[in-house]
Every structure is written in C-alpha cells, then in structure tokens.
Amino acid sequence: MAESIATQLMDEIVPALETSGGKVTVVGVGQVGMACAFSLLTQSICSELALVDVAADKLRGEMLDLQHGLTFLRNIKIDASTDFAVSAGSRVCIVTAGARQKEGESRLSLVQRNTDIFKGIIPNLVKHSPNTILVVVSNPVDILTYVAQKLSGLPNNRVIGSGCNLDSARFRFHLSQKLNVAPNSAHGWIIGEHGDSSVPVWSGVNVAGVRLRDLNSKIGTDDDPHKFNELHSEVVNSAYEIIKLKGYTSWAIGLSVASLVSSIMKNQRRCYAISVNVKGHHGIEEDVFLSLPSVLGENGVTHVIKQTLTAEEIAQLQKSAKTLGEVQAGLKF
C-alpha cells in the first residue's frame, strides 16, 4: 500500500489523543441551541462540541456550517448525530430541546409537553456521560430542571437551569439605560421563577456600592416618582416582545449559557442567578428549583449566597415556590 500523504509529511512520536477533556454537548439545534453553540465556539470555551437532535438533515447542515468556519476559530472538534453516543464524555450537557414557546403562551403551559420530551433525552445523556453537569435551558426552565434532576439521578449540585441569569442581565441593561452607565456597572438581581412571577431585588440594586434605595426609599415601588418599577415589567415582557417581533429569542440566551459553561469549564466560581434546588433557603419548604445567586465552578453549584432580602421579597419567593410545587405535583414522568 502506498504511503499516505500524512505519513510522508510527519513523523509520529506518539498517537494523537482522540479526546481532550473539554467536551460540551448541545441537545437541540434550534435557534437557542445554535446560539449557545456559536457562543461557545467564538469564545473558545470548549475544545470539543457535540450536537444532538432528531432532525438529521438540519443537524448535519448546522454541523457542516460550523465546521467550515473553523479556519477563523481555534481548532475545535465538532461532531453531530441523532445518536446520543456522540455526547459521550461531555463535561457539560446543555439541553435546549423542546416545544417552542408560542406567542402569548406562558412558560408554565409548556410543562407537560416538554417533560415528555425530556424522558427521551436526560437518561441518554447520563448514560454516556455519567460525570456530566446538566444545564437546562428549555422552558419552563425551573420545572424542567427539577424534572432533569429526577430523571438523571444526579446530585443537585450537578443539575442547574439557566434560570434568571438572562432576566438579571436584562434588568442590568434596563438599569444601565436609565442611569447611563455600562450594564456590568449596574448591579441588580432578578431571582425566583424565570417567568412572570420573578422577583426583582430592589433592596440590593446599586452602582459602585451605592444602593439606589438609599437615595430613593420608594425605588421599585408603585409610588416611585422615577418609575423604576417599570423596569421589572420590561424584563418580564422582554421574551414576549422579542417572540412577537422575530418569532423566537436566541442571541442573549446563547451568550448567557456560554458564560455559565465557561465558569464550569474553567472553575471560575462566578455568581449567577441560576435555577438550583431551593428547599431550605429563605424558608422554602417545597422541593423545587428557583433562581438564587449561586457560585458556579468545575463541580457545579458549590454555594448559594445568603442574600439579604426584605419580607416582601421573601414572600414573593415563597409564593413562586408554592406555585411551582403545585404544578410539579401534577406532572406525569
């Protein structure tokens, strides 16, 4: 047999490794899944990327399209398959698959449809990557994070939801627009449910450590003369507005998820408002997942911040927990 060009070109010292330990899988190659994948690639967060979906043609097309851009990126190995075996050895598995939220549809109404879809996804991911960390993005994200934890059998620290990370980013953006500072200099948190009952922590909103409530005690209330309370409404309605205008949301959630994965892969231990098991926090008794500021590193969530909240904020959080607990009680999985 004729000697290969590669053999003529190079002398092998040792065989090249097939895997690198920096693998991430994205399940679902819709708008959100591909925004996550693109964000991961362009920021060089992973060294291997696996895509999984049931739509074989679209899946292969997306894989080829990304592969053809590798000249302009670092040499990242990109694979795709309808078989979950392609995900084997993933440090992080991102789940974006599910029925898409329709215009005017609440996230909670999606719950049973997406729970049924998860039955075919979560066990297969854990089968091929037993040491993985699951990042759930599909909506309603808090309940589906709970579902993923139950279906996977993984410990709570290794199952998280994207939760209110994007809500908090939207909140900071709107604050920054109103105050004319950069979004990452306007500090504020949205916690609780990723959805209509999310809780803005007005008591902690600050710029450079200066609490806005110390400057205006009514900030965030209905009596606020500066109408800061409207910012939370804008956050809640953001997804609905974008879906109405372009049919889906994608870029911001892709960037949000990439940031979470970066913190895991590089053990950065950043704090994010992500969906975690909140039983025992702030007097919550239900076994539910809601967003609280949490420290995220290589082994998942290591700590939940003991945020100082007002009685009203705690009451809102507990109400969200009760609502989700009631919905979960009716789930069939």
PDB file of C-alpha atoms in Angstrom, residues 42-246:
ATOM      1  CA  THR A  42     -16.446  32.005  19.216  1.00  0.00           C
ATOM      2  CA  GLN A  43     -15.323  32.366  22.838  1.00  0.00           C
ATOM      3  CA  SER A  44     -13.212  29.169  22.716  1.00  0.00           C
ATOM      4  CA  ILE A  45     -14.952  27.818  25.813  1.00  0.00           C
ATOM      5  CA  CYS A  46     -14.808  24.166  24.730  1.00  0.00           C
ATOM      6  CA  SER A  47     -12.341  22.094  22.732  1.00  0.00           C
ATOM      7  CA  GLU A  48     -14.970  19.604  21.534  1.00  0.00           C
ATOM      8  CA  LEU A  49     -18.599  20.260  20.656  1.00  0.00           C
ATOM      9  CA  ALA A  50     -21.271  17.629  20.052  1.00  0.00           C
ATOM     10  CA  LEU A  51     -24.693  18.465  18.631  1.00  0.00           C
ATOM     11  CA  VAL A  52     -27.703  16.170  19.093  1.00  0.00           C
ATOM     12  CA  ASP A  53     -31.142  16.460  17.517  1.00  0.00           C
ATOM     13  CA  VAL A  54     -33.848  14.284  15.964  1.00  0.00           C
ATOM     14  CA  ALA A  55     -33.831  16.252  12.680  1.00  0.00           C
ATOM     15  CA  ALA A  56     -30.931  14.558  10.871  1.00  0.00           C
ATOM     16  CA  ASP A  57     -30.730  16.856   7.832  1.00  0.00           C
ATOM     17  CA  LYS A  58     -30.807  20.108   9.793  1.00  0.00           C
ATOM     18  CA  LEU A  59     -28.353  18.633  12.292  1.00  0.00           C
ATOM     19  CA  ARG A  60     -25.813  17.759   9.574  1.00  0.00           C
ATOM     20  CA  GLY A  61     -26.309  21.120   7.895  1.00  0.00           C
ATOM     21  CA  GLU A  62     -25.597  23.020  11.114  1.00  0.00           C
ATOM     22  CA  MET A  63     -22.538  20.877  11.810  1.00  0.00           C
ATOM     23  CA  LEU A  64     -21.083  21.482   8.340  1.00  0.00           C
ATOM     24  CA  ASP A  65     -21.795  25.201   8.523  1.00  0.00           C
ATOM     25  CA  LEU A  66     -19.902  25.471  11.820  1.00  0.00           C
ATOM     26  CA  GLN A  67     -17.045  23.247  10.662  1.00  0.00           C
ATOM     27  CA  HIS A  68     -16.495  25.409   7.592  1.00  0.00           C
ATOM     28  CA  GLY A  69     -15.816  28.379   9.860  1.00  0.00           C
ATOM     29  CA  LEU A  70     -13.106  26.653  11.910  1.00  0.00           C
ATOM     30  CA  THR A  71     -10.348  28.376   9.946  1.00  0.00           C
ATOM     31  CA  PHE A  72     -11.413  31.575  11.675  1.00  0.00           C
ATOM     32  CA  LEU A  73     -11.593  29.954  15.125  1.00  0.00           C
ATOM     33  CA  ARG A  74      -9.400  27.676  17.174  1.00  0.00           C
ATOM     34  CA  ASN A  75      -9.264  24.031  16.126  1.00  0.00           C
ATOM     35  CA  ILE A  76     -12.392  22.791  17.882  1.00  0.00           C
ATOM     36  CA  LYS A  77     -13.655  19.289  17.114  1.00  0.00           C
ATOM     37  CA  ILE A  78     -17.314  19.446  16.056  1.00  0.00           C
ATOM     38  CA  ASP A  79     -19.493  16.322  15.759  1.00  0.00           C
ATOM     39  CA  ALA A  80     -23.224  15.818  15.336  1.00  0.00           C
ATOM     40  CA  SER A  81     -25.564  12.844  15.424  1.00  0.00           C
ATOM     41  CA  THR A  82     -29.107  11.750  16.182  1.00  0.00           C
ATOM     42  CA  ASP A  83     -27.458   9.079  18.389  1.00  0.00           C
ATOM     43  CA  PHE A  84     -26.706  10.207  21.943  1.00  0.00           C
ATOM     44  CA  ALA A  85     -23.477   8.185  21.821  1.00  0.00           C
ATOM     45  CA  VAL A  86     -21.897  11.251  20.162  1.00  0.00           C
ATOM     46  CA  SER A  87     -22.214  13.038  23.516  1.00  0.00           C
ATOM     47  CA  ALA A  88     -20.035  10.519  25.391  1.00  0.00           C
ATOM     48  CA  GLY A  89     -17.516  12.049  27.771  1.00  0.00           C
ATOM     49  CA  SER A  90     -19.105  15.505  27.953  1.00  0.00           C
ATOM     50  CA  ARG A  91     -18.216  17.667  30.938  1.00  0.00           C
ATOM     51  CA  VAL A  92     -21.321  19.759  30.340  1.00  0.00           C
ATOM     52  CA  CYS A  93     -24.559  18.875  28.543  1.00  0.00           C
ATOM     53  CA  ILE A  94     -26.805  21.781  27.545  1.00  0.00           C
ATOM     54  CA  VAL A  95     -30.447  20.894  26.938  1.00  0.00           C
ATOM     55  CA  THR A  96     -32.350  23.310  24.694  1.00  0.00           C
ATOM     56  CA  ALA A  97     -34.679  20.792  23.024  1.00  0.00           C
ATOM     57  CA  GLY A  98     -38.388  21.055  23.498  1.00  0.00           C
ATOM     58  CA  ALA A  99     -41.599  22.541  22.215  1.00  0.00           C
ATOM     59  CA  ARG A 100     -41.141  26.211  21.394  1.00  0.00           C
ATOM     60  CA  GLN A 101     -42.997  28.846  23.384  1.00  0.00           C
ATOM     61  CA  LYS A 102     -45.763  30.337  21.257  1.00  0.00           C
ATOM     62  CA  GLU A 103     -46.701  33.995  21.127  1.00  0.00           C
ATOM     63  CA  GLY A 104     -48.692  34.853  24.256  1.00  0.00           C
ATOM     64  CA  GLU A 105     -48.107  31.413  25.798  1.00  0.00           C
ATOM     65  CA  SER A 106     -46.840  31.290  29.372  1.00  0.00           C
ATOM     66  CA  ARG A 107     -43.792  29.158  30.145  1.00  0.00           C
ATOM     67  CA  LEU A 108     -45.768  27.040  32.607  1.00  0.00           C
ATOM     68  CA  SER A 109     -48.221  25.871  29.929  1.00  0.00           C
ATOM     69  CA  LEU A 110     -45.322  24.172  28.164  1.00  0.00           C
ATOM     70  CA  VAL A 111     -44.524  21.949  31.109  1.00  0.00           C
ATOM     71  CA  GLN A 112     -46.058  18.537  30.362  1.00  0.00           C
ATOM     72  CA  ARG A 113     -45.156  18.604  26.663  1.00  0.00           C
ATOM     73  CA  ASN A 114     -41.505  19.237  27.435  1.00  0.00           C
ATOM     74  CA  THR A 115     -41.440  16.818  30.368  1.00  0.00           C
ATOM     75  CA  ASP A 116     -42.387  14.038  27.955  1.00  0.00           C
ATOM     76  CA  ILE A 117     -39.606  15.105  25.585  1.00  0.00           C
ATOM     77  CA  PHE A 118     -37.085  15.049  28.462  1.00  0.00           C
ATOM     78  CA  LYS A 119     -37.835  11.383  29.152  1.00  0.00           C
ATOM     79  CA  GLY A 120     -36.021  10.523  25.926  1.00  0.00           C
ATOM     80  CA  ILE A 121     -33.121  12.925  26.492  1.00  0.00           C
ATOM     81  CA  ILE A 122     -31.896  13.062  30.089  1.00  0.00           C
ATOM     82  CA  PRO A 123     -31.339   9.307  30.765  1.00  0.00           C
ATOM     83  CA  ASN A 124     -29.414   9.004  27.480  1.00  0.00           C
ATOM     84  CA  LEU A 125     -27.113  11.912  28.320  1.00  0.00           C
ATOM     85  CA  VAL A 126     -26.281  10.497  31.748  1.00  0.00           C
ATOM     86  CA  LYS A 127     -25.797   7.026  30.277  1.00  0.00           C
ATOM     87  CA  HIS A 128     -22.990   8.275  28.030  1.00  0.00           C
ATOM     88  CA  SER A 129     -21.613  10.990  30.365  1.00  0.00           C
ATOM     89  CA  PRO A 130     -22.215   9.882  33.965  1.00  0.00           C
ATOM     90  CA  ASN A 131     -19.956  12.626  35.361  1.00  0.00           C
ATOM     91  CA  THR A 132     -21.541  15.458  33.395  1.00  0.00           C
ATOM     92  CA  ILE A 133     -23.163  18.655  34.629  1.00  0.00           C
ATOM     93  CA  LEU A 134     -26.592  19.274  33.125  1.00  0.00           C
ATOM     94  CA  VAL A 135     -27.536  22.813  32.118  1.00  0.00           C
ATOM     95  CA  VAL A 136     -31.235  23.036  31.323  1.00  0.00           C
ATOM     96  CA  VAL A 137     -32.389  25.873  29.071  1.00  0.00           C
ATOM     97  CA  SER A 138     -35.732  24.559  27.784  1.00  0.00           C
ATOM     98  CA  ASN A 139     -38.838  26.248  29.193  1.00  0.00           C
ATOM     99  CA  PRO A 140     -40.392  26.272  31.702  1.00  0.00           C
ATOM    100  CA  VAL A 141     -36.806  26.060  32.874  1.00  0.00           C
ATOM    101  CA  ASP A 142     -37.338  25.808  36.651  1.00  0.00           C
ATOM    102  CA  ILE A 143     -39.732  22.869  36.485  1.00  0.00           C
ATOM    103  CA  LEU A 144     -37.739  21.164  33.732  1.00  0.00           C
ATOM    104  CA  THR A 145     -34.572  21.478  35.838  1.00  0.00           C
ATOM    105  CA  TYR A 146     -36.476  19.646  38.587  1.00  0.00           C
ATOM    106  CA  VAL A 147     -37.578  17.045  36.021  1.00  0.00           C
ATOM    107  CA  ALA A 148     -33.993  16.664  34.741  1.00  0.00           C
ATOM    108  CA  GLN A 149     -32.691  16.095  38.258  1.00  0.00           C
ATOM    109  CA  LYS A 150     -35.295  13.410  38.950  1.00  0.00           C
ATOM    110  CA  LEU A 151     -34.792  11.657  35.599  1.00  0.00           C
ATOM    111  CA  SER A 152     -30.969  11.801  35.830  1.00  0.00           C
ATOM    112  CA  GLY A 153     -30.488  10.824  39.457  1.00  0.00           C
ATOM    113  CA  LEU A 154     -27.569  13.264  39.576  1.00  0.00           C
ATOM    114  CA  PRO A 155     -26.918  15.241  42.781  1.00  0.00           C
ATOM    115  CA  ASN A 156     -28.470  18.718  42.941  1.00  0.00           C
ATOM    116  CA  ASN A 157     -25.128  20.483  42.503  1.00  0.00           C
ATOM    117  CA  ARG A 158     -24.735  18.946  39.025  1.00  0.00           C
ATOM    118  CA  VAL A 159     -28.154  19.900  37.640  1.00  0.00           C
ATOM    119  CA  ILE A 160     -28.817  23.586  37.046  1.00  0.00           C
ATOM    120  CA  GLY A 161     -31.134  25.695  34.960  1.00  0.00           C
ATOM    121  CA  SER A 162     -30.283  28.878  33.065  1.00  0.00           C
ATOM    122  CA  GLY A 163     -32.982  30.415  35.255  1.00  0.00           C
ATOM    123  CA  CYS A 164     -32.897  34.152  35.904  1.00  0.00           C
ATOM    124  CA  ASN A 165     -29.365  34.705  34.613  1.00  0.00           C
ATOM    125  CA  LEU A 166     -30.772  36.296  31.459  1.00  0.00           C
ATOM    126  CA  ASP A 167     -33.517  38.084  33.424  1.00  0.00           C
ATOM    127  CA  SER A 168     -30.819  39.639  35.609  1.00  0.00           C
ATOM    128  CA  ALA A 169     -28.837  40.649  32.512  1.00  0.00           C
ATOM    129  CA  ARG A 170     -31.954  42.259  31.031  1.00  0.00           C
ATOM    130  CA  PHE A 171     -32.549  44.031  34.351  1.00  0.00           C
ATOM    131  CA  ARG A 172     -28.998  45.377  34.375  1.00  0.00           C
ATOM    132  CA  PHE A 173     -29.338  46.515  30.775  1.00  0.00           C
ATOM    133  CA  HIS A 174     -32.506  48.485  31.515  1.00  0.00           C
ATOM    134  CA  LEU A 175     -30.919  49.956  34.660  1.00  0.00           C
ATOM    135  CA  SER A 176     -27.867  50.943  32.636  1.00  0.00           C
ATOM    136  CA  GLN A 177     -30.010  52.669  30.024  1.00  0.00           C
ATOM    137  CA  LYS A 178     -31.838  54.660  32.673  1.00  0.00           C
ATOM    138  CA  LEU A 179     -28.644  55.622  34.545  1.00  0.00           C
ATOM    139  CA  ASN A 180     -26.325  55.957  31.516  1.00  0.00           C
ATOM    140  CA  VAL A 181     -23.666  53.554  32.793  1.00  0.00           C
ATOM    141  CA  ALA A 182     -22.402  50.247  31.386  1.00  0.00           C
ATOM    142  CA  PRO A 183     -24.636  47.190  32.046  1.00  0.00           C
ATOM    143  CA  ASN A 184     -21.871  45.458  34.017  1.00  0.00           C
ATOM    144  CA  SER A 185     -21.621  48.522  36.294  1.00  0.00           C
ATOM    145  CA  ALA A 186     -25.336  48.425  37.181  1.00  0.00           C
ATOM    146  CA  HIS A 187     -25.750  45.720  39.809  1.00  0.00           C
ATOM    147  CA  GLY A 188     -29.130  44.148  40.326  1.00  0.00           C
ATOM    148  CA  TRP A 189     -30.603  40.679  40.673  1.00  0.00           C
ATOM    149  CA  ILE A 190     -33.770  39.002  39.460  1.00  0.00           C
ATOM    150  CA  ILE A 191     -34.473  35.831  41.449  1.00  0.00           C
ATOM    151  CA  GLY A 192     -37.225  33.245  41.765  1.00  0.00           C
ATOM    152  CA  GLU A 193     -39.092  31.906  38.757  1.00  0.00           C
ATOM    153  CA  HIS A 194     -37.774  32.545  35.272  1.00  0.00           C
ATOM    154  CA  GLY A 195     -41.068  33.985  34.170  1.00  0.00           C
ATOM    155  CA  ASP A 196     -43.986  36.110  35.166  1.00  0.00           C
ATOM    156  CA  SER A 197     -43.530  35.794  38.948  1.00  0.00           C
ATOM    157  CA  SER A 198     -39.799  36.617  39.055  1.00  0.00           C
ATOM    158  CA  VAL A 199     -38.647  38.802  41.944  1.00  0.00           C
ATOM    159  CA  PRO A 200     -36.570  41.966  41.437  1.00  0.00           C
ATOM    160  CA  VAL A 201     -34.326  42.513  44.473  1.00  0.00           C
ATOM    161  CA  TRP A 202     -34.708  46.289  44.639  1.00  0.00           C
ATOM    162  CA  SER A 203     -33.252  46.319  48.140  1.00  0.00           C
ATOM    163  CA  GLY A 204     -29.840  45.435  46.694  1.00  0.00           C
ATOM    164  CA  VAL A 205     -29.742  47.396  43.415  1.00  0.00           C
ATOM    165  CA  ASN A 206     -26.579  49.511  43.385  1.00  0.00           C
ATOM    166  CA  VAL A 207     -23.963  51.250  41.290  1.00  0.00           C
ATOM    167  CA  ALA A 208     -20.410  51.179  42.687  1.00  0.00           C
ATOM    168  CA  GLY A 209     -21.798  50.061  46.047  1.00  0.00           C
ATOM    169  CA  VAL A 210     -24.263  52.961  46.307  1.00  0.00           C
ATOM    170  CA  ARG A 211     -27.715  51.471  46.902  1.00  0.00           C
ATOM    171  CA  LEU A 212     -30.381  53.258  44.899  1.00  0.00           C
ATOM    172  CA  ARG A 213     -32.859  52.649  47.713  1.00  0.00           C
ATOM    173  CA  ASP A 214     -30.657  54.776  49.999  1.00  0.00           C
ATOM    174  CA  LEU A 215     -31.127  57.625  47.525  1.00  0.00           C
ATOM    175  CA  ASN A 216     -34.824  56.982  46.956  1.00  0.00           C
ATOM    176  CA  SER A 217     -36.627  54.819  49.520  1.00  0.00           C
ATOM    177  CA  LYS A 218     -39.538  54.254  47.131  1.00  0.00           C
ATOM    178  CA  ILE A 219     -37.455  52.929  44.253  1.00  0.00           C
ATOM    179  CA  GLY A 220     -39.078  49.938  42.591  1.00  0.00           C
ATOM    180  CA  THR A 221     -42.440  50.561  44.251  1.00  0.00           C
ATOM    181  CA  ASP A 222     -45.668  51.789  42.659  1.00  0.00           C
ATOM    182  CA  ASP A 223     -45.107  55.145  44.378  1.00  0.00           C
ATOM    183  CA  ASP A 224     -41.674  55.671  42.812  1.00  0.00           C
ATOM    184  CA  PRO A 225     -41.743  59.080  41.068  1.00  0.00           C
ATOM    185  CA  HIS A 226     -38.915  57.963  38.754  1.00  0.00           C
ATOM    186  CA  LYS A 227     -40.884  54.882  37.599  1.00  0.00           C
ATOM    187  CA  PHE A 228     -38.038  52.402  38.159  1.00  0.00           C
ATOM    188  CA  ASN A 229     -40.726  49.793  38.864  1.00  0.00           C
ATOM    189  CA  GLU A 230     -41.444  49.736  35.123  1.00  0.00           C
ATOM    190  CA  LEU A 231     -38.032  48.167  34.535  1.00  0.00           C
ATOM    191  CA  HIS A 232     -39.147  44.841  36.004  1.00  0.00           C
ATOM    192  CA  SER A 233     -42.205  44.824  33.756  1.00  0.00           C
ATOM    193  CA  GLU A 234     -39.877  45.352  30.795  1.00  0.00           C
ATOM    194  CA  VAL A 235     -37.777  42.389  31.935  1.00  0.00           C
ATOM    195  CA  VAL A 236     -40.830  40.131  32.274  1.00  0.00           C
ATOM    196  CA  ASN A 237     -42.205  41.181  28.900  1.00  0.00           C
ATOM    197  CA  SER A 238     -38.854  41.051  27.072  1.00  0.00           C
ATOM    198  CA  ALA A 239     -39.184  37.494  25.769  1.00  0.00           C
ATOM    199  CA  TYR A 240     -42.818  38.002  24.778  1.00  0.00           C
ATOM    200  CA  GLU A 241     -41.912  41.158  22.861  1.00  0.00           C
ATOM    201  CA  ILE A 242     -38.959  39.560  21.066  1.00  0.00           C
ATOM    202  CA  ILE A 243     -41.030  36.476  20.162  1.00  0.00           C
ATOM    203  CA  LYS A 244     -43.725  38.758  18.781  1.00  0.00           C
ATOM    204  CA  LEU A 245     -41.166  40.715  16.726  1.00  0.00           C
ATOM    205  CA  LYS A 246     -38.844  37.958  15.424  1.00  0.00           C
TER     206      LYS A 246
END
